[in-house]
């Protein structure tokens, strides 16, 4: 098998918990190889002639551009399908859409609201389905995050990540991802905005198996104390705009300020999946400061997702 290659042909990428630590490490190695080859100007096109159908029921800058550019760089082609461009928006059953698209494309990426819809799509599709984001999980982002931490820290094992903010899809994916990568995780949320209880139970099982630590608290200072990474996300995600004012009140004191960040390890990294609201979940001095790696993190969405595409649609680099 070629250097860095991991063969996941025909597998879906819906939730990090569907994979073993070895498989996830394999994806990180493949992502690093693909990034190195791109930086060196070496053309690697294992997806020549293949097409990715991209369904967007939630809009996105980074997800669309990174998947579309990734497919082009790998020799393939990507089709953008908004909710206006598919029969899903007109009530076609998900199984029918899955079966039809499987006759046309070699893989499907979907960014939507319901995680169950993605699971149903994967159940009936005969090509790999990649979760570009749901309200429950955002696995592509955490894979890119792990890649970024590894680049900057040189390790993942024993790294402590402090997640401060909403118990949303990012927090959920960090809960299952941290133990699979050998990291410790502390999540600080306001009361009433905790992570999904089912995800928490699964994460505790994974942490017990990995020998890592997970803690769920309501005090950001407790989460951040001595942490190697501080991570946050917007307080009102897409679809929650009507709750914005209520959430601003509930999340008072959960912004990552200079004073809060000072409680972390001296060489901490600041991370954010973007887009960010400076002055709300993070101070401008932090996100634009010397500890911030948000643009490396954003770039690595491209490389991590290229690894997913190659592993699930080709299984080899050449």
mmCIF file of C-alpha atoms in Angstrom:
data_model
loop_
_atom_site.group_PDB
_atom_site.id
_atom_site.type_symbol
_atom_site.label_atom_id
_atom_site.label_comp_id
_atom_site.label_asym_id
_atom_site.label_seq_id
_atom_site.Cartn_x
_atom_site.Cartn_y
_atom_site.Cartn_z
ATOM 1 C CA UNK A 1 0.000 0.000 0.000
ATOM 2 C CA UNK A 2 1.354 3.440 -0.943
ATOM 3 C CA UNK A 3 2.775 5.762 1.681
ATOM 4 C CA UNK A 4 0.041 7.384 3.762
ATOM 5 C CA UNK A 5 -2.753 5.473 2.053
ATOM 6 C CA UNK A 6 -5.705 4.148 4.037
ATOM 7 C CA UNK A 7 -8.286 2.058 2.234
ATOM 8 C CA UNK A 8 -11.849 2.876 3.321
ATOM 9 C CA UNK A 9 -13.411 2.235 -0.083
ATOM 10 C CA UNK A 10 -17.201 2.181 0.065
ATOM 11 C CA UNK A 11 -17.286 3.416 3.680
ATOM 12 C CA UNK A 12 -19.411 6.380 4.730
ATOM 13 C CA UNK A 13 -17.928 9.241 6.783
ATOM 14 C CA UNK A 14 -20.772 10.317 9.044
ATOM 15 C CA UNK A 15 -19.413 10.306 12.596
ATOM 16 C CA UNK A 16 -15.872 9.953 13.967
ATOM 17 C CA UNK A 17 -17.144 7.269 16.336
ATOM 18 C CA UNK A 18 -17.685 5.001 13.308
ATOM 19 C CA UNK A 19 -13.905 4.640 12.954
ATOM 20 C CA UNK A 20 -11.086 3.152 14.971
ATOM 21 C CA UNK A 21 -8.199 5.279 16.267
ATOM 22 C CA UNK A 22 -5.954 3.523 13.744
ATOM 23 C CA UNK A 23 -8.247 4.431 10.854
ATOM 24 C CA UNK A 24 -8.432 8.075 11.930
ATOM 25 C CA UNK A 25 -4.651 8.205 12.299
ATOM 26 C CA UNK A 26 -4.414 6.761 8.812
ATOM 27 C CA UNK A 27 -6.564 9.577 7.491
ATOM 28 C CA UNK A 28 -4.300 12.124 9.188
ATOM 29 C CA UNK A 29 -1.210 10.532 7.629
ATOM 30 C CA UNK A 30 -2.859 10.556 4.210
ATOM 31 C CA UNK A 31 -3.892 14.200 4.664
ATOM 32 C CA UNK A 32 -0.290 15.115 5.533
ATOM 33 C CA UNK A 33 1.022 13.321 2.421
ATOM 34 C CA UNK A 34 -1.531 15.058 0.186
ATOM 35 C CA UNK A 35 -0.706 18.446 1.713
ATOM 36 C CA UNK A 36 3.028 17.895 1.231
ATOM 37 C CA UNK A 37 2.572 16.868 -2.387
ATOM 38 C CA UNK A 38 0.349 19.876 -3.107
ATOM 39 C CA UNK A 39 2.852 22.275 -1.554
ATOM 40 C CA UNK A 40 5.583 20.685 -3.683
ATOM 41 C CA UNK A 41 3.505 21.203 -6.817
ATOM 42 C CA UNK A 42 3.149 17.466 -7.384
ATOM 43 C CA UNK A 43 -0.105 16.505 -9.091
ATOM 44 C CA UNK A 44 -1.888 13.559 -7.453
ATOM 45 C CA UNK A 45 -5.143 12.598 -9.173
ATOM 46 C CA UNK A 46 -6.519 9.264 -7.924
ATOM 47 C CA UNK A 47 -10.087 10.470 -8.505
ATOM 48 C CA UNK A 48 -9.678 11.090 -12.243
ATOM 49 C CA UNK A 49 -13.080 10.737 -13.890
ATOM 50 C CA UNK A 50 -14.983 10.532 -10.598
ATOM 51 C CA UNK A 51 -17.766 12.901 -9.536
ATOM 52 C CA UNK A 52 -18.874 14.063 -6.089
ATOM 53 C CA UNK A 53 -22.470 15.222 -5.655
ATOM 54 C CA UNK A 54 -22.623 17.975 -3.006
ATOM 55 C CA UNK A 55 -26.026 18.555 -1.395
ATOM 56 C CA UNK A 56 -26.306 21.835 0.537
ATOM 57 C CA UNK A 57 -29.408 22.395 2.632
ATOM 58 C CA UNK A 58 -27.192 24.626 4.810
ATOM 59 C CA UNK A 59 -24.985 27.114 2.975
ATOM 60 C CA UNK A 60 -21.257 27.325 3.656
ATOM 61 C CA UNK A 61 -18.126 29.028 2.378
ATOM 62 C CA UNK A 62 -15.428 26.654 3.627
ATOM 63 C CA UNK A 63 -17.312 23.406 3.067
ATOM 64 C CA UNK A 64 -18.254 24.148 -0.526
ATOM 65 C CA UNK A 65 -14.923 25.598 -1.584
ATOM 66 C CA UNK A 66 -12.773 22.981 0.151
ATOM 67 C CA UNK A 67 -14.699 19.995 -1.222
ATOM 68 C CA UNK A 68 -15.001 21.452 -4.721
ATOM 69 C CA UNK A 69 -11.347 22.480 -4.922
ATOM 70 C CA UNK A 70 -10.325 19.170 -3.363
ATOM 71 C CA UNK A 71 -12.133 17.160 -6.023
ATOM 72 C CA UNK A 72 -10.560 19.235 -8.811
ATOM 73 C CA UNK A 73 -7.066 18.814 -7.341
ATOM 74 C CA UNK A 74 -7.641 15.048 -7.090
ATOM 75 C CA UNK A 75 -8.637 14.897 -10.770
ATOM 76 C CA UNK A 76 -12.392 14.657 -10.271
ATOM 77 C CA UNK A 77 -15.407 16.901 -10.537
ATOM 78 C CA UNK A 78 -17.918 18.232 -7.995
ATOM 79 C CA UNK A 79 -21.578 19.140 -8.516
ATOM 80 C CA UNK A 80 -23.150 21.780 -6.264
ATOM 81 C CA UNK A 81 -26.780 20.960 -5.436
ATOM 82 C CA UNK A 82 -28.684 23.437 -3.273
ATOM 83 C CA UNK A 83 -32.069 22.642 -1.746
ATOM 84 C CA UNK A 84 -33.581 24.422 -4.779
ATOM 85 C CA UNK A 85 -31.701 22.110 -7.148
ATOM 86 C CA UNK A 86 -32.893 18.752 -5.810
ATOM 87 C CA UNK A 87 -36.243 17.059 -5.422
ATOM 88 C CA UNK A 88 -35.545 16.722 -1.688
ATOM 89 C CA UNK A 89 -36.768 20.294 -1.371
ATOM 90 C CA UNK A 90 -40.037 19.259 -3.020
ATOM 91 C CA UNK A 91 -40.685 16.278 -0.812
ATOM 92 C CA UNK A 92 -38.964 13.411 -2.621
ATOM 93 C CA UNK A 93 -38.217 10.612 -0.126
ATOM 94 C CA UNK A 94 -34.568 10.452 0.909
ATOM 95 C CA UNK A 95 -34.244 6.779 -0.173
ATOM 96 C CA UNK A 96 -35.298 7.701 -3.708
ATOM 97 C CA UNK A 97 -32.784 10.542 -3.913
ATOM 98 C CA UNK A 98 -30.065 8.240 -2.564
ATOM 99 C CA UNK A 99 -30.790 5.534 -5.117
ATOM 100 C CA UNK A 100 -30.949 7.946 -8.054
ATOM 101 C CA UNK A 101 -27.790 9.899 -7.191
ATOM 102 C CA UNK A 102 -25.916 6.632 -6.691
ATOM 103 C CA UNK A 103 -26.554 5.866 -10.382
ATOM 104 C CA UNK A 104 -24.904 9.160 -11.401
ATOM 105 C CA UNK A 105 -22.072 10.005 -8.980
ATOM 106 C CA UNK A 106 -19.219 8.227 -7.218
ATOM 107 C CA UNK A 107 -19.752 9.869 -3.844
ATOM 108 C CA UNK A 108 -22.160 12.191 -2.025
ATOM 109 C CA UNK A 109 -21.347 14.977 0.429
ATOM 110 C CA UNK A 110 -24.297 16.459 2.297
ATOM 111 C CA UNK A 111 -24.506 19.479 4.619
ATOM 112 C CA UNK A 112 -27.896 19.644 6.284
ATOM 113 C CA UNK A 113 -29.856 19.918 9.520
ATOM 114 C CA UNK A 114 -30.972 16.436 10.597
ATOM 115 C CA UNK A 115 -28.327 13.819 11.313
ATOM 116 C CA UNK A 116 -30.948 11.111 10.865
ATOM 117 C CA UNK A 117 -31.511 12.326 7.306
ATOM 118 C CA UNK A 118 -27.837 11.799 6.564
ATOM 119 C CA UNK A 119 -27.914 8.325 8.078
ATOM 120 C CA UNK A 120 -30.960 7.482 5.963
ATOM 121 C CA UNK A 121 -29.242 8.811 2.853
ATOM 122 C CA UNK A 122 -26.220 6.617 3.604
ATOM 123 C CA UNK A 123 -28.406 3.584 4.245
ATOM 124 C CA UNK A 124 -29.905 3.684 0.760
ATOM 125 C CA UNK A 125 -26.986 5.076 -1.234
ATOM 126 C CA UNK A 126 -24.622 2.616 -2.879
ATOM 127 C CA UNK A 127 -21.757 5.138 -2.969
ATOM 128 C CA UNK A 128 -19.885 6.678 -0.005
ATOM 129 C CA UNK A 129 -21.741 9.451 1.842
ATOM 130 C CA UNK A 130 -19.759 12.160 3.654
ATOM 131 C CA UNK A 131 -21.264 14.261 6.418
ATOM 132 C CA UNK A 132 -20.340 17.881 5.640
ATOM 133 C CA UNK A 133 -22.242 18.990 8.779
ATOM 134 C CA UNK A 134 -25.462 18.220 10.614
ATOM 135 C CA UNK A 135 -26.978 19.709 13.738
ATOM 136 C CA UNK A 136 -25.504 16.773 15.680
ATOM 137 C CA UNK A 137 -22.002 16.271 14.236
ATOM 138 C CA UNK A 138 -19.286 17.974 12.197
ATOM 139 C CA UNK A 139 -16.649 15.243 11.769
ATOM 140 C CA UNK A 140 -14.751 16.803 8.850
ATOM 141 C CA UNK A 141 -13.965 19.845 10.958
ATOM 142 C CA UNK A 142 -12.580 17.878 13.906
ATOM 143 C CA UNK A 143 -10.397 15.796 11.581
ATOM 144 C CA UNK A 144 -8.926 19.048 10.246
ATOM 145 C CA UNK A 145 -8.597 20.332 13.818
ATOM 146 C CA UNK A 146 -6.649 17.241 14.886
ATOM 147 C CA UNK A 147 -4.380 17.677 11.865
ATOM 148 C CA UNK A 148 -3.708 21.287 12.891
ATOM 149 C CA UNK A 149 -2.945 20.407 16.512
ATOM 150 C CA UNK A 150 -0.575 17.652 15.375
ATOM 151 C CA UNK A 151 1.255 20.090 13.102
ATOM 152 C CA UNK A 152 1.701 22.680 15.841
ATOM 153 C CA UNK A 153 2.178 20.456 18.897
ATOM 154 C CA UNK A 154 3.888 17.489 17.288
ATOM 155 C CA UNK A 155 1.564 15.112 19.126
ATOM 156 C CA UNK A 156 -2.063 14.428 19.938
ATOM 157 C CA UNK A 157 -1.711 12.008 22.854
ATOM 158 C CA UNK A 158 -2.117 13.760 26.180
ATOM 159 C CA UNK A 159 -3.096 17.118 24.655
ATOM 160 C CA UNK A 160 -5.857 18.830 26.663
ATOM 161 C CA UNK A 161 -8.505 20.716 24.699
ATOM 162 C CA UNK A 162 -10.852 23.175 26.405
ATOM 163 C CA UNK A 163 -14.066 23.750 24.480
ATOM 164 C CA UNK A 164 -15.931 26.860 25.692
ATOM 165 C CA UNK A 165 -19.420 27.755 24.479
ATOM 166 C CA UNK A 166 -22.456 26.048 23.017
ATOM 167 C CA UNK A 167 -22.909 22.283 23.314
ATOM 168 C CA UNK A 168 -23.526 22.093 19.571
ATOM 169 C CA UNK A 169 -22.362 19.855 16.734
ATOM 170 C CA UNK A 170 -18.766 20.985 17.182
ATOM 171 C CA UNK A 171 -18.767 20.123 20.869
ATOM 172 C CA UNK A 172 -20.419 16.768 20.106
ATOM 173 C CA UNK A 173 -17.820 15.847 17.507
ATOM 174 C CA UNK A 174 -15.025 16.899 19.850
ATOM 175 C CA UNK A 175 -16.500 14.666 22.551
ATOM 176 C CA UNK A 176 -16.137 11.535 20.424
ATOM 177 C CA UNK A 177 -13.052 12.701 18.540
ATOM 178 C CA UNK A 178 -10.842 13.622 21.503
ATOM 179 C CA UNK A 179 -10.625 10.125 23.030
ATOM 180 C CA UNK A 180 -10.204 8.517 19.602
ATOM 181 C CA UNK A 181 -7.160 10.735 19.039
ATOM 182 C CA UNK A 182 -5.871 10.213 22.589
ATOM 183 C CA UNK A 183 -6.696 13.744 23.771
ATOM 184 C CA UNK A 184 -8.318 14.981 26.963
ATOM 185 C CA UNK A 185 -11.352 17.248 26.659
ATOM 186 C CA UNK A 186 -13.038 19.733 28.956
ATOM 187 C CA UNK A 187 -16.327 21.230 27.803
ATOM 188 C CA UNK A 188 -17.734 24.345 29.475
ATOM 189 C CA UNK A 189 -21.312 25.285 28.549
ATOM 190 C CA UNK A 190 -23.956 27.458 30.188
ATOM 191 C CA UNK A 191 -26.708 25.522 32.014
ATOM 192 C CA UNK A 192 -29.335 24.458 29.512
ATOM 193 C CA UNK A 193 -26.901 24.429 26.576
ATOM 194 C CA UNK A 194 -25.125 21.140 27.288
ATOM 195 C CA UNK A 195 -24.061 18.569 24.708
ATOM 196 C CA UNK A 196 -26.324 15.786 23.451
ATOM 197 C CA UNK A 197 -26.719 13.224 26.262
ATOM 198 C CA UNK A 198 -26.390 10.246 23.911
ATOM 199 C CA UNK A 199 -23.134 11.618 22.522
ATOM 200 C CA UNK A 200 -21.861 12.228 26.055
ATOM 201 C CA UNK A 201 -22.541 8.609 27.034
ATOM 202 C CA UNK A 202 -20.742 7.345 23.935
ATOM 203 C CA UNK A 203 -17.820 9.682 24.558
ATOM 204 C CA UNK A 204 -17.402 8.451 28.121
ATOM 205 C CA UNK A 205 -17.211 4.870 26.834
ATOM 206 C CA UNK A 206 -14.558 5.860 24.294
ATOM 207 C CA UNK A 207 -12.581 7.792 26.923
ATOM 208 C CA UNK A 208 -12.644 4.866 29.346
ATOM 209 C CA UNK A 209 -11.332 2.600 26.585
ATOM 210 C CA UNK A 210 -8.623 5.086 25.583
ATOM 211 C CA UNK A 211 -7.602 6.082 29.099
ATOM 212 C CA UNK A 212 -8.295 9.755 28.445
ATOM 213 C CA UNK A 213 -10.316 12.263 30.464
ATOM 214 C CA UNK A 214 -13.561 14.050 29.647
ATOM 215 C CA UNK A 215 -15.104 16.650 31.943
ATOM 216 C CA UNK A 216 -18.319 18.641 31.512
ATOM 217 C CA UNK A 217 -18.514 21.854 33.509
ATOM 218 C CA UNK A 218 -20.308 25.206 33.622
ATOM 219 C CA UNK A 219 -17.253 27.321 34.517
ATOM 220 C CA UNK A 220 -15.044 28.393 31.565
ATOM 221 C CA UNK A 221 -12.108 29.038 33.909
ATOM 222 C CA UNK A 222 -12.230 25.470 35.159
ATOM 223 C CA UNK A 223 -12.148 24.186 31.587
ATOM 224 C CA UNK A 224 -9.350 26.454 30.384
ATOM 225 C CA UNK A 225 -6.958 26.115 33.352
ATOM 226 C CA UNK A 226 -3.685 24.730 31.980
ATOM 227 C CA UNK A 227 -5.249 23.659 28.666
ATOM 228 C CA UNK A 228 -3.099 23.180 25.566
ATOM 229 C CA UNK A 229 -5.884 24.250 23.183
ATOM 230 C CA UNK A 230 -8.807 26.639 23.610
ATOM 231 C CA UNK A 231 -11.652 26.028 21.167
ATOM 232 C CA UNK A 232 -14.889 27.916 20.657
ATOM 233 C CA UNK A 233 -17.699 28.395 18.148
ATOM 234 C CA UNK A 234 -20.473 30.897 17.520
ATOM 235 C CA UNK A 235 -23.211 31.039 20.145
ATOM 236 C CA UNK A 236 -26.089 31.001 17.644
ATOM 237 C CA UNK A 237 -25.546 28.510 14.830
ATOM 238 C CA UNK A 238 -27.330 28.493 11.486
ATOM 239 C CA UNK A 239 -31.043 28.032 12.097
ATOM 240 C CA UNK A 240 -30.873 29.552 15.590
ATOM 241 C CA UNK A 241 -30.943 33.205 14.579
ATOM 242 C CA UNK A 242 -34.287 33.778 16.321
ATOM 243 C CA UNK A 243 -32.629 32.793 19.621
ATOM 244 C CA UNK A 244 -29.745 35.214 19.214
ATOM 245 C CA UNK A 245 -30.661 37.764 21.900
ATOM 246 C CA UNK A 246 -31.596 35.056 24.389
ATOM 247 C CA UNK A 247 -28.337 33.255 23.719
ATOM 248 C CA UNK A 248 -26.267 36.415 24.117
ATOM 249 C CA UNK A 249 -27.664 36.752 27.628
ATOM 250 C CA UNK A 250 -27.200 33.069 28.462
ATOM 251 C CA UNK A 251 -23.592 33.001 27.238
ATOM 252 C CA UNK A 252 -22.453 36.130 29.091
ATOM 253 C CA UNK A 253 -19.113 35.266 30.681
ATOM 254 C CA UNK A 254 -18.337 32.511 28.153
ATOM 255 C CA UNK A 255 -16.405 34.671 25.716
ATOM 256 C CA UNK A 256 -12.746 33.737 25.266
ATOM 257 C CA UNK A 257 -11.123 36.925 26.497
ATOM 258 C CA UNK A 258 -7.469 37.743 27.048
ATOM 259 C CA UNK A 259 -8.002 37.220 30.772
ATOM 260 C CA UNK A 260 -9.588 33.794 30.277
ATOM 261 C CA UNK A 261 -6.933 32.688 27.788
ATOM 262 C CA UNK A 262 -4.234 33.656 30.292
ATOM 263 C CA UNK A 263 -5.401 30.701 32.414
ATOM 264 C CA UNK A 264 -4.330 28.222 29.684
ATOM 265 C CA UNK A 265 -0.842 26.803 29.132
ATOM 266 C CA UNK A 266 1.688 29.469 28.066
ATOM 267 C CA UNK A 267 1.962 27.920 24.591
ATOM 268 C CA UNK A 268 -1.754 27.290 24.092
ATOM 269 C CA UNK A 269 -3.362 27.284 20.661
ATOM 270 C CA UNK A 270 -6.571 29.159 19.959
ATOM 271 C CA UNK A 271 -8.935 27.474 17.484
ATOM 272 C CA UNK A 272 -12.301 28.330 15.955
ATOM 273 C CA UNK A 273 -14.144 26.554 13.143
ATOM 274 C CA UNK A 274 -15.265 29.903 11.643
ATOM 275 C CA UNK A 275 -17.077 32.090 10.843
ATOM 276 C CA UNK A 276 -16.365 34.018 14.043
ATOM 277 C CA UNK A 277 -18.066 36.931 15.777
ATOM 278 C CA UNK A 278 -15.283 38.985 17.301
ATOM 279 C CA UNK A 279 -16.412 40.559 20.552
ATOM 280 C CA UNK A 280 -18.913 37.764 21.270
ATOM 281 C CA UNK A 281 -17.543 34.217 21.641
ATOM 282 C CA UNK A 282 -13.948 35.473 21.294
ATOM 283 C CA UNK A 283 -12.112 38.740 21.750
ATOM 284 C CA UNK A 284 -10.389 40.184 18.691
ATOM 285 C CA UNK A 285 -7.108 40.278 20.642
ATOM 286 C CA UNK A 286 -7.281 36.481 21.049
ATOM 287 C CA UNK A 287 -8.458 35.361 17.618
ATOM 288 C CA UNK A 288 -6.035 37.736 15.882
ATOM 289 C CA UNK A 289 -3.262 37.154 18.417
ATOM 290 C CA UNK A 290 -0.054 35.080 18.294
ATOM 291 C CA UNK A 291 -1.666 31.917 19.710
ATOM 292 C CA UNK A 292 -4.371 31.753 17.032
ATOM 293 C CA UNK A 293 -4.057 29.079 14.327
ATOM 294 C CA UNK A 294 -7.493 29.592 12.785
ATOM 295 C CA UNK A 295 -6.281 30.010 9.214
ATOM 296 C CA UNK A 296 -4.043 26.935 9.335
ATOM 297 C CA UNK A 297 -7.106 25.154 10.708
ATOM 298 C CA UNK A 298 -9.304 26.462 7.885
ATOM 299 C CA UNK A 299 -6.737 25.444 5.243
ATOM 300 C CA UNK A 300 -6.552 21.942 6.687
ATOM 301 C CA UNK A 301 -10.235 21.404 5.913
ATOM 302 C CA UNK A 302 -9.053 21.042 2.307
ATOM 303 C CA UNK A 303 -6.326 18.500 3.053
ATOM 304 C CA UNK A 304 -8.307 16.463 5.597
ATOM 305 C CA UNK A 305 -11.296 16.230 3.274
ATOM 306 C CA UNK A 306 -9.094 15.255 0.345
ATOM 307 C CA UNK A 307 -7.903 12.362 2.505
ATOM 308 C CA UNK A 308 -11.516 11.345 3.185
ATOM 309 C CA UNK A 309 -12.344 11.543 -0.528
ATOM 310 C CA UNK A 310 -9.344 9.457 -1.557
ATOM 311 C CA UNK A 311 -9.819 6.867 1.198
ATOM 312 C CA UNK A 312 -13.537 6.338 0.591
ATOM 313 C CA UNK A 313 -13.681 6.722 -3.200
ATOM 314 C CA UNK A 314 -10.317 5.315 -4.352
ATOM 315 C CA UNK A 315 -8.548 3.679 -1.418
ATOM 316 C CA UNK A 316 -5.139 4.484 -2.894
ATOM 317 C CA UNK A 317 -3.109 7.417 -4.179
ATOM 318 C CA UNK A 318 -2.189 5.971 -7.574
#
